[in-house]
């Protein structure tokens, strides 16, 4: 039986900004699952600085990696760069539709608003991921920043990205839903 491949598709929070590859979130989730006896291969499709629109442009690379399921995480850079919530939702909708069209179970990973402009519609932005999850019947991890961002000991010097301990906190928080995603893969009748 082949080892299921989980695609971690997102921005710097998946890429492991400022860290060694084995300290990035996909590698840490893979390691935690293996400790439990669950064999997986994490595919790191995180690229620092990317928005959901950027993700759309490289979606074909993710699909070419033949993953069995996908953790989809975009939004932090979208709000930071001032993309409207409607644009973010449209791009995430296209990504979700394409991934589901490829029969991939998807875990949608949300993020709080990072816009620094007071007039940015933060409340509307923070409603995007929950609305998409509800519309498509997807599991949602509500805020990928929550496990680390408010603890200075878990931050890199930039005050935003997680250090290795911060990534470990993220990985442990994501672990229950990563397990569920593997269960969805196991129950998916399509060969992988």
Coordinates of N, CA, C and O in Angstrom, one line a residue:
X1 N 0.9 -1.2 0.0 CA 0.0 0.0 0.0 C 0.9 1.2 0.0 O 1.9 1.3 0.7
X2 N 0.5 2.2 -0.8 CA 1.3 3.4 -0.9 C 1.1 4.3 0.3 O 0.0 4.3 0.9
X3 N 2.1 5.1 0.6 CA 2.0 6.1 1.7 C 1.2 7.3 1.2 O 1.6 7.9 0.2
X4 N 0.2 7.7 2.0 CA -0.6 8.9 1.5 C 0.3 10.1 1.6 O 1.1 10.3 2.5
X5 N 0.1 11.0 0.6 CA 0.8 12.2 0.5 C -0.2 13.4 0.8 O -1.2 13.5 0.2
X6 N 0.2 14.2 1.8 CA -0.6 15.3 2.2 C 0.0 16.6 1.7 O 1.2 16.9 2.0
X7 N -0.7 17.3 0.9 CA -0.2 18.6 0.3 C -0.5 19.7 1.3 O -1.6 19.9 1.7
X8 N 0.6 20.4 1.7 CA 0.4 21.6 2.6 C 0.6 22.8 1.6 O 1.7 23.1 1.2
X9 N -0.5 23.4 1.2 CA -0.5 24.4 0.2 C -0.9 25.8 0.8 O -2.0 26.0 1.2
X10 N 0.1 26.7 0.8 CA -0.1 28.0 1.4 C 1.1 28.9 1.3 O 1.8 28.8 0.3
X11 N 1.2 29.7 2.3 CA 2.3 30.8 2.3 C 3.4 30.5 3.2 O 3.7 29.3 3.5
X12 N 4.0 31.5 3.8 CA 5.2 31.3 4.6 C 4.9 30.5 5.9 O 5.8 29.9 6.5
X13 N 3.7 30.5 6.3 CA 3.3 29.7 7.6 C 3.4 28.2 7.3 O 3.7 27.5 8.3
X14 N 3.3 27.8 6.1 CA 3.6 26.4 5.7 C 5.0 26.3 5.2 O 5.7 25.2 5.5
X15 N 5.6 27.3 4.6 CA 6.9 27.2 3.9 C 8.0 27.0 5.0 O 9.0 26.4 4.7
X16 N 7.8 27.6 6.2 CA 8.8 27.5 7.2 C 9.7 28.7 7.2 O 10.9 28.5 7.3
X17 N 9.2 29.9 7.0 CA 10.0 31.1 6.9 C 11.0 31.2 8.0 O 10.6 31.1 9.2
X18 N 12.3 31.4 7.6 CA 13.3 31.6 8.6 C 13.8 30.3 9.4 O 14.6 30.4 10.3
X19 N 13.3 29.2 9.0 CA 13.6 27.9 9.7 C 14.2 26.9 8.7 O 14.1 27.0 7.5
X20 N 14.8 25.9 9.3 CA 15.3 24.7 8.5 C 14.1 24.0 7.9 O 13.0 24.0 8.5
X21 N 14.3 23.3 6.8 CA 13.1 22.5 6.2 C 12.5 21.5 7.2 O 11.3 21.4 7.2
X22 N 13.3 20.9 8.0 CA 12.7 19.9 8.9 C 12.0 20.6 10.1 O 11.4 19.9 10.9
X23 N 12.0 21.9 10.2 CA 11.3 22.6 11.3 C 10.0 23.2 10.7 O 9.3 23.8 11.5
X24 N 9.8 23.2 9.4 CA 8.6 23.7 8.8 C 7.4 22.9 9.3 O 7.5 21.7 9.6
X25 N 6.2 23.5 9.2 CA 5.0 22.9 9.7 C 4.7 21.6 9.0 O 4.4 20.6 9.7
X26 N 4.8 21.4 7.7 CA 4.5 20.1 7.1 C 5.4 19.0 7.7 O 4.9 17.9 8.0
X27 N 6.7 19.3 7.8 CA 7.6 18.3 8.3 C 7.3 17.9 9.8 O 7.3 16.7 10.2
X28 N 6.9 18.9 10.6 CA 6.5 18.6 12.0 C 5.2 17.8 12.1 O 5.1 17.0 12.9
X29 N 4.2 18.2 11.3 CA 3.0 17.4 11.3 C 3.3 15.9 10.9 O 2.8 15.0 11.5
X30 N 4.1 15.8 9.8 CA 4.4 14.4 9.4 C 5.1 13.7 10.5 O 4.8 12.5 10.8
X31 N 6.1 14.3 11.2 CA 6.8 13.7 12.3 C 5.9 13.3 13.5 O 6.0 12.1 14.0
X32 N 4.9 14.1 13.8 CA 4.0 13.8 14.9 C 3.1 12.6 14.5 O 2.8 11.8 15.3
X33 N 2.6 12.6 13.3 CA 1.8 11.5 12.8 C 2.6 10.2 12.8 O 2.0 9.1 13.1
X34 N 3.8 10.3 12.4 CA 4.6 9.0 12.4 C 4.9 8.5 13.8 O 4.9 7.3 14.0
X35 N 5.0 9.4 14.8 CA 5.2 8.9 16.1 C 3.9 8.1 16.6 O 4.0 7.2 17.3
X36 N 2.8 8.4 16.0 CA 1.5 7.7 16.3 C 1.4 6.4 15.4 O 0.4 5.7 15.5
X37 N 2.4 6.2 14.6 CA 2.3 5.0 13.7 C 1.6 5.2 12.4 O 1.3 4.3 11.7
X38 N 1.4 6.5 12.1 CA 0.7 6.8 10.8 C 1.7 7.2 9.8 O 2.3 8.3 9.9
X39 N 1.9 6.4 8.8 CA 2.8 6.7 7.7 C 2.2 7.7 6.7 O 1.2 7.4 6.1
X40 N 2.9 8.8 6.6 CA 2.4 9.8 5.6 C 3.7 10.4 5.0 O 4.8 10.3 5.5
X41 N 3.5 11.1 3.9 CA 4.5 12.0 3.3 C 3.9 13.4 3.1 O 2.9 13.5 2.4
X42 N 4.5 14.3 3.8 CA 4.0 15.7 3.7 C 4.7 16.4 2.5 O 6.0 16.3 2.4
X43 N 4.0 17.0 1.7 CA 4.5 17.7 0.5 C 4.3 19.2 0.8 O 3.2 19.7 1.0
X44 N 5.5 19.9 0.9 CA 5.4 21.3 1.3 C 5.3 22.2 0.1 O 6.3 22.4 -0.7
X45 N 4.1 22.7 -0.1 CA 3.8 23.7 -1.2 C 3.6 25.1 -0.6 O 2.7 25.8 -1.1
X46 N 4.3 25.4 0.4 CA 4.2 26.7 1.0 C 5.2 27.6 0.3 O 6.4 27.2 0.1
X47 N 4.8 28.8 0.0 CA 5.7 29.8 -0.6 C 5.5 31.2 0.1 O 4.4 31.7 0.1
X48 N 6.6 31.7 0.7 CA 6.5 32.9 1.5 C 6.0 34.1 0.6 O 6.4 34.2 -0.5
X49 N 5.1 34.9 1.2 CA 4.6 36.1 0.6 C 3.5 35.9 -0.4 O 2.9 36.9 -0.9
X50 N 3.0 34.7 -0.6 CA 2.0 34.4 -1.6 C 0.5 34.7 -1.0 O 0.2 34.5 0.2
X51 N -0.3 35.1 -2.0 CA -1.7 35.3 -1.7 C -2.5 34.1 -2.4 O -1.9 33.3 -3.1
X52 N -3.8 34.1 -2.2 CA -4.6 33.0 -2.8 C -4.6 33.1 -4.3 O -4.6 32.1 -5.0
X53 N -4.5 34.4 -4.8 CA -4.3 34.5 -6.3 C -3.0 33.9 -6.8 O -3.0 33.2 -7.8
X54 N -1.9 34.0 -6.0 CA -0.7 33.4 -6.4 C -0.9 31.9 -6.4 O -0.3 31.2 -7.2
X55 N -1.6 31.4 -5.4 CA -1.8 30.0 -5.2 C -2.5 29.4 -6.5 O -2.2 28.3 -7.0
X56 N -3.5 30.2 -7.0 CA -4.2 29.7 -8.2 C -3.2 29.5 -9.3 O -3.4 28.6 -10.1
X57 N -2.2 30.4 -9.4 CA -1.3 30.3 -10.6 C -0.4 29.1 -10.5 O 0.2 28.7 -11.5
X58 N -0.2 28.5 -9.3 CA 0.6 27.3 -9.2 C -0.1 26.1 -8.7 O 0.5 25.1 -8.3
X59 N -1.4 26.1 -8.8 CA -2.2 25.0 -8.4 C -1.9 23.7 -9.2 O -1.9 22.6 -8.6
X60 N -1.5 23.9 -10.4 CA -1.2 22.7 -11.3 C 0.0 21.9 -10.7 O 0.1 20.7 -10.8
X61 N 0.9 22.7 -10.0 CA 2.1 22.0 -9.4 C 1.7 21.1 -8.2 O 2.2 20.0 -8.0
X62 N 0.7 21.6 -7.5 CA 0.2 20.9 -6.3 C -0.5 19.6 -6.8 O -0.2 18.5 -6.4
X63 N -1.3 19.7 -7.8 CA -2.1 18.6 -8.4 C -1.1 17.6 -9.0 O -1.3 16.4 -8.9
X64 N 0.0 18.1 -9.6 CA 1.0 17.2 -10.2 C 1.7 16.4 -9.2 O 2.3 15.3 -9.5
X65 N 1.7 16.8 -7.9 CA 2.4 16.1 -6.9 C 1.6 14.9 -6.4 O 2.0 14.1 -5.5
X66 N 0.4 14.7 -7.0 CA -0.5 13.6 -6.7 C -0.8 13.4 -5.2 O -0.6 12.3 -4.7
X67 N -1.2 14.4 -4.5 CA -1.5 14.3 -3.1 C -2.8 13.5 -2.9 O -3.7 13.4 -3.8
X68 N -3.0 12.9 -1.8 CA -4.2 12.2 -1.4 C -5.2 13.2 -0.7 O -6.4 12.9 -0.7
X69 N -4.7 14.3 -0.2 CA -5.5 15.3 0.5 C -4.7 16.6 0.5 O -3.5 16.6 0.3
X70 N -5.4 17.7 0.9 CA -4.7 19.0 0.9 C -5.1 19.8 2.1 O -6.3 19.9 2.4
X71 N -4.1 20.4 2.8 CA -4.4 21.4 3.8 C -4.2 22.8 3.0 O -3.1 23.0 2.5
X72 N -5.2 23.6 3.0 CA -5.2 24.8 2.2 C -5.2 26.0 3.1 O -6.1 26.2 3.9
X73 N -4.1 26.8 3.0 CA -3.9 27.9 3.9 C -3.4 29.2 3.1 O -2.2 29.3 2.8
X74 N -4.3 30.1 2.9 CA -4.0 31.4 2.3 C -4.8 32.4 3.0 O -5.9 32.1 3.5
X75 N -4.4 33.7 3.0 CA -5.2 34.7 3.5 C -4.4 35.8 4.3 O -4.7 37.0 4.2
X76 N -3.3 35.4 4.9 CA -2.5 36.3 5.7 C -2.0 37.4 4.8 O -2.1 38.6 5.1
X77 N -1.3 37.1 3.7 CA -0.8 38.1 2.8 C -1.8 38.8 2.1 O -1.7 40.0 1.7
X78 N -3.0 38.2 1.8 CA -4.1 38.9 1.1 C -4.6 40.1 1.9 O -4.7 41.2 1.4
X79 N -4.8 39.9 3.2 CA -5.3 41.0 4.1 C -4.2 42.0 4.2 O -4.4 43.2 4.2
X80 N -2.9 41.5 4.4 CA -1.8 42.4 4.6 C -1.6 43.3 3.4 O -1.3 44.5 3.5
X81 N -1.8 42.8 2.2 CA -1.7 43.5 0.9 C -2.9 44.3 0.5 O -2.9 44.9 -0.5
X82 N -4.0 44.2 1.3 CA -5.2 45.0 1.1 C -6.1 44.4 0.0 O -7.0 45.1 -0.4
X83 N -6.0 43.1 -0.3 CA -7.0 42.5 -1.2 C -8.4 42.5 -0.4 O -8.5 42.3 0.8
X84 N -9.4 42.8 -1.2 CA -10.8 42.9 -0.6 C -11.2 41.5 -0.1 O -10.8 40.5 -0.8
X85 N -12.0 41.4 0.9 CA -12.5 40.1 1.3 C -13.2 39.4 0.1 O -13.1 38.2 0.0
X86 N -13.9 40.1 -0.7 CA -14.6 39.5 -1.9 C -13.6 38.9 -2.8 O -13.8 37.8 -3.3
X87 N -12.4 39.6 -3.1 CA -11.4 39.0 -3.9 C -10.8 37.7 -3.3 O -10.5 36.7 -4.0
X88 N -10.5 37.8 -2.0 CA -10.0 36.7 -1.3 C -10.9 35.5 -1.4 O -10.5 34.3 -1.7
X89 N -12.2 35.7 -1.1 CA -13.2 34.6 -1.2 C -13.3 34.0 -2.6 O -13.3 32.8 -2.8
X90 N -13.2 34.9 -3.6 CA -13.3 34.4 -5.0 C -12.1 33.5 -5.3 O -12.3 32.4 -5.9
X91 N -10.9 33.9 -4.9 CA -9.8 33.1 -5.2 C -9.7 31.8 -4.4 O -9.4 30.7 -4.9
X92 N -10.1 31.9 -3.1 CA -10.2 30.7 -2.3 C -11.3 29.7 -2.8 O -11.1 28.5 -2.8
X93 N -12.4 30.3 -3.3 CA -13.4 29.5 -3.8 C -12.9 28.7 -5.0 O -13.2 27.5 -5.2
X94 N -12.2 29.4 -5.9 CA -11.6 28.7 -7.1 C -10.7 27.6 -6.7 O -10.6 26.5 -7.3
X95 N -9.8 27.8 -5.7 CA -8.9 26.8 -5.2 C -9.6 25.6 -4.6 O -9.3 24.5 -5.0
X96 N -10.6 25.9 -3.8 CA -11.4 24.8 -3.2 C -12.1 24.0 -4.2 O -12.1 22.8 -4.2
X97 N -12.7 24.7 -5.2 CA -13.5 24.0 -6.2 C -12.6 23.1 -7.1 O -12.9 22.0 -7.4
X98 N -11.4 23.6 -7.4 CA -10.4 22.8 -8.2 C -9.9 21.6 -7.4 O -9.9 20.5 -7.9
X99 N -9.6 21.8 -6.1 CA -9.1 20.6 -5.3 C -10.2 19.6 -5.1 O -10.0 18.4 -5.2
X100 N -11.4 20.1 -4.8 CA -12.6 19.1 -4.6 C -12.9 18.5 -6.0 O -13.3 17.3 -6.0
X101 N -12.7 19.2 -7.1 CA -12.9 18.6 -8.4 C -11.9 17.5 -8.7 O -12.2 16.6 -9.6
X102 N -10.8 17.5 -8.1 CA -9.8 16.5 -8.2 C -10.0 15.4 -7.1 O -9.1 14.5 -6.9
X103 N -11.2 15.4 -6.5 CA -11.6 14.4 -5.5 C -10.6 14.4 -4.3 O -10.4 13.3 -3.7
X104 N -10.1 15.5 -3.9 CA -9.2 15.6 -2.8 C -9.9 16.1 -1.5 O -10.6 17.1 -1.6
X105 N -9.9 15.3 -0.4 CA -10.3 15.9 0.8 C -9.5 17.1 1.2 O -8.3 17.2 0.9
X106 N -10.2 18.1 1.7 CA -9.5 19.4 2.0 C -9.8 19.8 3.4 O -10.9 19.8 3.9
X107 N -8.7 20.3 4.1 CA -8.8 20.9 5.4 C -8.5 22.4 5.1 O -7.4 22.8 4.7
X108 N -9.5 23.3 5.3 CA -9.3 24.7 5.1 C -8.7 25.3 6.4 O -9.3 25.1 7.5
X109 N -7.7 26.0 6.2 CA -6.9 26.6 7.3 C -7.1 28.1 7.3 O -6.6 28.8 6.3
X110 N -7.8 28.7 8.2 CA -8.1 30.1 8.3 C -7.0 30.9 9.0 O -6.1 30.3 9.5
X111 N -7.2 32.2 8.9 CA -6.2 33.1 9.5 C -6.9 34.4 9.9 O -7.9 34.8 9.2
X112 N -6.5 35.0 11.0 CA -7.1 36.3 11.4 C -6.6 37.4 10.4 O -5.6 37.2 9.7
X113 N -7.2 38.5 10.5 CA -6.9 39.6 9.6 C -5.5 40.2 10.0 O -5.3 40.5 11.2
X114 N -4.6 40.4 9.1 CA -3.3 41.0 9.4 C -3.2 42.4 8.7 O -2.1 43.0 8.7
X115 N -4.3 43.0 8.2 CA -4.2 44.3 7.6 C -3.8 45.4 8.7 O -4.2 45.3 9.8
X116 N -3.0 46.3 8.2 CA -2.5 47.4 9.1 C -3.3 48.7 8.9 O -3.0 49.6 9.6
X117 N -4.2 48.7 7.9 CA -5.0 49.8 7.7 C -6.3 49.8 8.5 O -7.0 48.8 8.4
X118 N -6.6 50.8 9.2 CA -7.8 50.8 10.1 C -9.1 50.6 9.3 O -10.0 50.0 9.8
X119 N -9.1 51.1 8.0 CA -10.3 51.0 7.2 C -10.5 49.7 6.6 O -11.5 49.5 5.9
X120 N -9.5 48.8 6.7 CA -9.7 47.5 6.0 C -10.9 46.7 6.7 O -10.9 46.7 8.0
X121 N -11.8 46.1 6.0 CA -12.9 45.4 6.6 C -12.5 44.0 7.2 O -12.8 43.0 6.7
X122 N -11.9 44.1 8.4 CA -11.4 42.9 9.0 C -12.5 41.9 9.3 O -12.3 40.7 9.1
X123 N -13.6 42.4 9.8 CA -14.7 41.4 10.1 C -15.2 40.7 8.9 O -15.4 39.4 9.0
X124 N -15.3 41.3 7.8 CA -15.7 40.6 6.5 C -14.6 39.7 6.1 O -14.9 38.5 5.6
X125 N -13.4 40.0 6.2 CA -12.3 39.1 5.9 C -12.3 37.9 6.7 O -12.2 36.7 6.2
X126 N -12.5 38.0 8.0 CA -12.5 36.9 9.0 C -13.7 36.0 8.8 O -13.7 34.9 9.4
X127 N -14.7 36.4 8.1 CA -15.9 35.6 7.8 C -15.7 34.7 6.5 O -16.5 33.8 6.3
X128 N -14.6 35.0 5.8 CA -14.4 34.3 4.5 C -14.2 32.8 4.7 O -14.9 32.0 4.1
X129 N -13.2 32.4 5.5 CA -12.9 31.0 5.6 C -14.1 30.2 6.2 O -14.4 29.2 5.7
X130 N -14.7 30.7 7.3 CA -15.9 30.0 7.8 C -17.0 29.8 6.8 O -17.6 28.8 6.7
X131 N -17.2 30.9 6.0 CA -18.3 30.8 5.0 C -18.0 29.7 3.9 O -18.8 29.0 3.5
X132 N -16.7 29.7 3.5 CA -16.3 28.7 2.5 C -16.4 27.3 3.0 O -16.9 26.4 2.4
X133 N -16.0 27.1 4.3 CA -16.0 25.8 4.9 C -17.5 25.3 5.0 O -17.8 24.2 4.6
X134 N -18.4 26.2 5.4 CA -19.8 25.9 5.5 C -20.4 25.5 4.1 O -21.1 24.5 3.9
X135 N -20.1 26.4 3.1 CA -20.6 26.2 1.8 C -20.2 24.9 1.2 O -21.0 24.2 0.5
X136 N -18.9 24.5 1.4 CA -18.4 23.3 0.8 C -18.4 22.1 1.7 O -17.9 21.0 1.3
X137 N -18.9 22.2 2.9 CA -18.9 21.1 3.9 C -17.5 20.7 4.2 O -17.2 19.5 4.4
X138 N -16.5 21.6 4.4 CA -15.2 21.3 4.7 C -14.8 21.5 6.2 O -15.4 22.4 6.8
X139 N -13.9 20.7 6.7 CA -13.4 21.0 8.0 C -12.6 22.3 8.0 O -12.0 22.6 7.0
X140 N -12.7 23.0 9.1 CA -12.0 24.3 9.2 C -11.1 24.4 10.4 O -11.6 24.1 11.6
X141 N -9.9 24.7 10.3 CA -9.0 25.1 11.4 C -9.1 26.6 11.4 O -8.6 27.3 10.5
X142 N -9.7 27.2 12.4 CA -10.1 28.6 12.3 C -9.0 29.7 12.1 O -9.2 30.6 11.4
X143 N -7.9 29.5 12.9 CA -6.9 30.6 12.8 C -5.5 30.0 13.1 O -5.2 29.6 14.2
X144 N -4.7 29.9 12.0 CA -3.4 29.2 12.1 C -2.4 30.1 13.0 O -1.5 29.5 13.5
X145 N -2.7 31.3 13.2 CA -1.9 32.1 14.1 C -2.1 31.9 15.5 O -1.2 32.1 16.4
X146 N -3.3 31.4 15.9 CA -3.7 31.3 17.3 C -2.8 30.5 18.2 O -2.5 30.9 19.3
X147 N -2.2 29.4 17.7 CA -1.4 28.6 18.6 C -0.1 29.3 19.1 O 0.6 28.9 20.0
X148 N 0.3 30.4 18.4 CA 1.7 31.0 18.7 C 1.7 32.5 18.8 O 2.6 33.0 19.5
X149 N 0.9 33.2 18.1 CA 1.2 34.6 17.8 C 1.2 35.5 19.0 O 1.8 36.6 19.0
X150 N 0.5 35.1 20.0 CA 0.4 36.0 21.2 C 1.4 35.7 22.3 O 1.4 36.3 23.4
X151 N 2.3 34.7 22.0 CA 3.3 34.4 22.9 C 4.7 34.8 22.4 O 5.2 34.2 21.4
X152 N 5.3 35.8 22.9 CA 6.6 36.3 22.4 C 7.7 35.2 22.3 O 8.6 35.3 21.5
X153 N 7.6 34.2 23.2 CA 8.6 33.2 23.2 C 8.5 32.2 22.0 O 9.4 31.4 21.7
X154 N 7.4 32.4 21.2 CA 7.1 31.5 20.1 C 7.3 32.2 18.8 O 7.0 31.6 17.7
X155 N 7.8 33.4 18.8 CA 8.0 34.3 17.6 C 9.4 34.4 17.2 O 10.3 34.5 18.0
X156 N 9.6 34.6 15.9 CA 10.8 35.0 15.3 C 11.0 36.5 15.6 O 10.0 37.2 16.0
X157 N 12.2 37.1 15.5 CA 12.4 38.5 15.8 C 11.4 39.5 15.0 O 11.2 40.6 15.4
X158 N 10.9 39.0 13.9 CA 10.0 39.9 13.1 C 8.6 40.1 13.8 O 7.8 40.9 13.4
X159 N 8.4 39.3 14.9 CA 7.2 39.5 15.7 C 5.9 38.9 15.0 O 4.8 39.2 15.5
X160 N 6.1 38.2 13.9 CA 4.9 37.7 13.2 C 5.0 36.2 12.9 O 4.1 35.4 13.1
X161 N 6.2 35.8 12.4 CA 6.3 34.4 12.0 C 6.7 33.5 13.3 O 7.4 34.0 14.2
X162 N 6.3 32.3 13.2 CA 6.7 31.4 14.4 C 8.2 31.0 14.3 O 8.7 30.7 13.3
X163 N 8.8 30.8 15.5 CA 10.1 30.2 15.6 C 9.8 28.6 15.6 O 8.6 28.2 15.5
X164 N 10.8 27.8 15.8 CA 10.6 26.4 15.8 C 9.6 25.9 16.9 O 8.8 25.1 16.6
X165 N 9.7 26.6 18.1 CA 8.7 26.2 19.1 C 7.3 26.6 18.7 O 6.3 25.9 19.0
X166 N 7.2 27.8 18.0 CA 5.9 28.2 17.6 C 5.3 27.3 16.5 O 4.1 27.0 16.5
X167 N 6.2 26.8 15.6 CA 5.7 25.8 14.6 C 5.3 24.5 15.3 O 4.2 23.9 15.0
X168 N 6.0 24.1 16.4 CA 5.6 22.9 17.1 C 4.2 23.1 17.7 O 3.4 22.2 17.7
X169 N 3.9 24.3 18.3 CA 2.6 24.6 18.8 C 1.5 24.5 17.7 O 0.4 24.0 17.9
X170 N 1.9 25.0 16.5 CA 0.9 25.0 15.4 C 0.7 23.5 15.0 O -0.5 23.1 14.8
X171 N 1.8 22.7 14.9 CA 1.6 21.3 14.5 C 0.8 20.5 15.5 O -0.1 19.8 15.0
X172 N 1.0 20.8 16.7 CA 0.2 20.0 17.7 C -1.3 20.4 17.7 O -2.2 19.6 17.9
X173 N -1.5 21.7 17.4 CA -2.9 22.2 17.3 C -3.6 21.6 16.0 O -4.8 21.3 16.1
X174 N -2.9 21.5 15.0 CA -3.4 21.0 13.7 C -3.6 19.4 13.7 O -4.3 18.9 12.9
X175 N -2.9 18.8 14.6 CA -2.8 17.3 14.6 C -4.1 16.6 14.6 O -4.3 15.7 13.7
X176 N -5.1 16.9 15.4 CA -6.4 16.2 15.4 C -7.0 16.3 14.0 O -7.6 15.3 13.5
X177 N -7.0 17.4 13.4 CA -7.6 17.6 12.1 C -6.8 16.9 11.0 O -7.4 16.5 10.0
X178 N -5.5 16.9 11.1 CA -4.7 16.1 10.2 C -5.0 14.6 10.3 O -5.1 14.0 9.2
X179 N -5.2 14.1 11.5 CA -5.6 12.7 11.6 C -6.9 12.5 10.9 O -7.1 11.5 10.2
X180 N -7.9 13.4 11.1 CA -9.2 13.3 10.5 C -9.1 13.3 8.9 O -9.8 12.6 8.2
X181 N -8.1 14.1 8.4 CA -7.9 14.2 7.0 C -7.4 12.8 6.5 O -7.8 12.3 5.4
X182 N -6.5 12.2 7.2 CA -6.0 10.9 6.9 C -7.1 9.8 6.9 O -7.2 8.9 6.0
X183 N -8.1 10.0 7.8 CA -9.2 9.1 7.9 C -10.1 9.3 6.6 O -10.6 8.3 6.1
X184 N -10.2 10.5 6.2 CA -11.0 10.8 5.0 C -10.3 10.2 3.8 O -11.0 9.7 2.9
X185 N -9.0 10.2 3.7 CA -8.2 9.6 2.7 C -8.5 8.1 2.7 O -8.7 7.4 1.6
X186 N -8.4 7.5 3.9 CA -8.6 6.0 4.0 C -10.0 5.6 3.5 O -10.2 4.5 3.0
X187 N -11.0 6.5 3.7 CA -12.3 6.1 3.3 C -12.7 6.5 1.9 O -13.7 6.2 1.4
X188 N -11.7 7.2 1.2 CA -11.9 7.6 -0.2 C -11.7 6.4 -1.1 O -10.6 5.9 -1.0
X189 N -12.7 6.0 -1.8 CA -12.5 4.8 -2.6 C -11.5 4.9 -3.8 O -11.1 3.9 -4.4
X190 N -11.1 6.1 -4.1 CA -10.3 6.3 -5.3 C -8.8 5.8 -5.0 O -8.3 6.1 -3.9
X191 N -8.2 5.2 -5.9 CA -6.8 4.7 -5.7 C -5.9 6.0 -5.7 O -6.1 6.9 -6.4
X192 N -4.9 5.9 -4.8 CA -3.9 7.1 -4.7 C -2.5 6.5 -4.9 O -2.2 5.5 -4.5

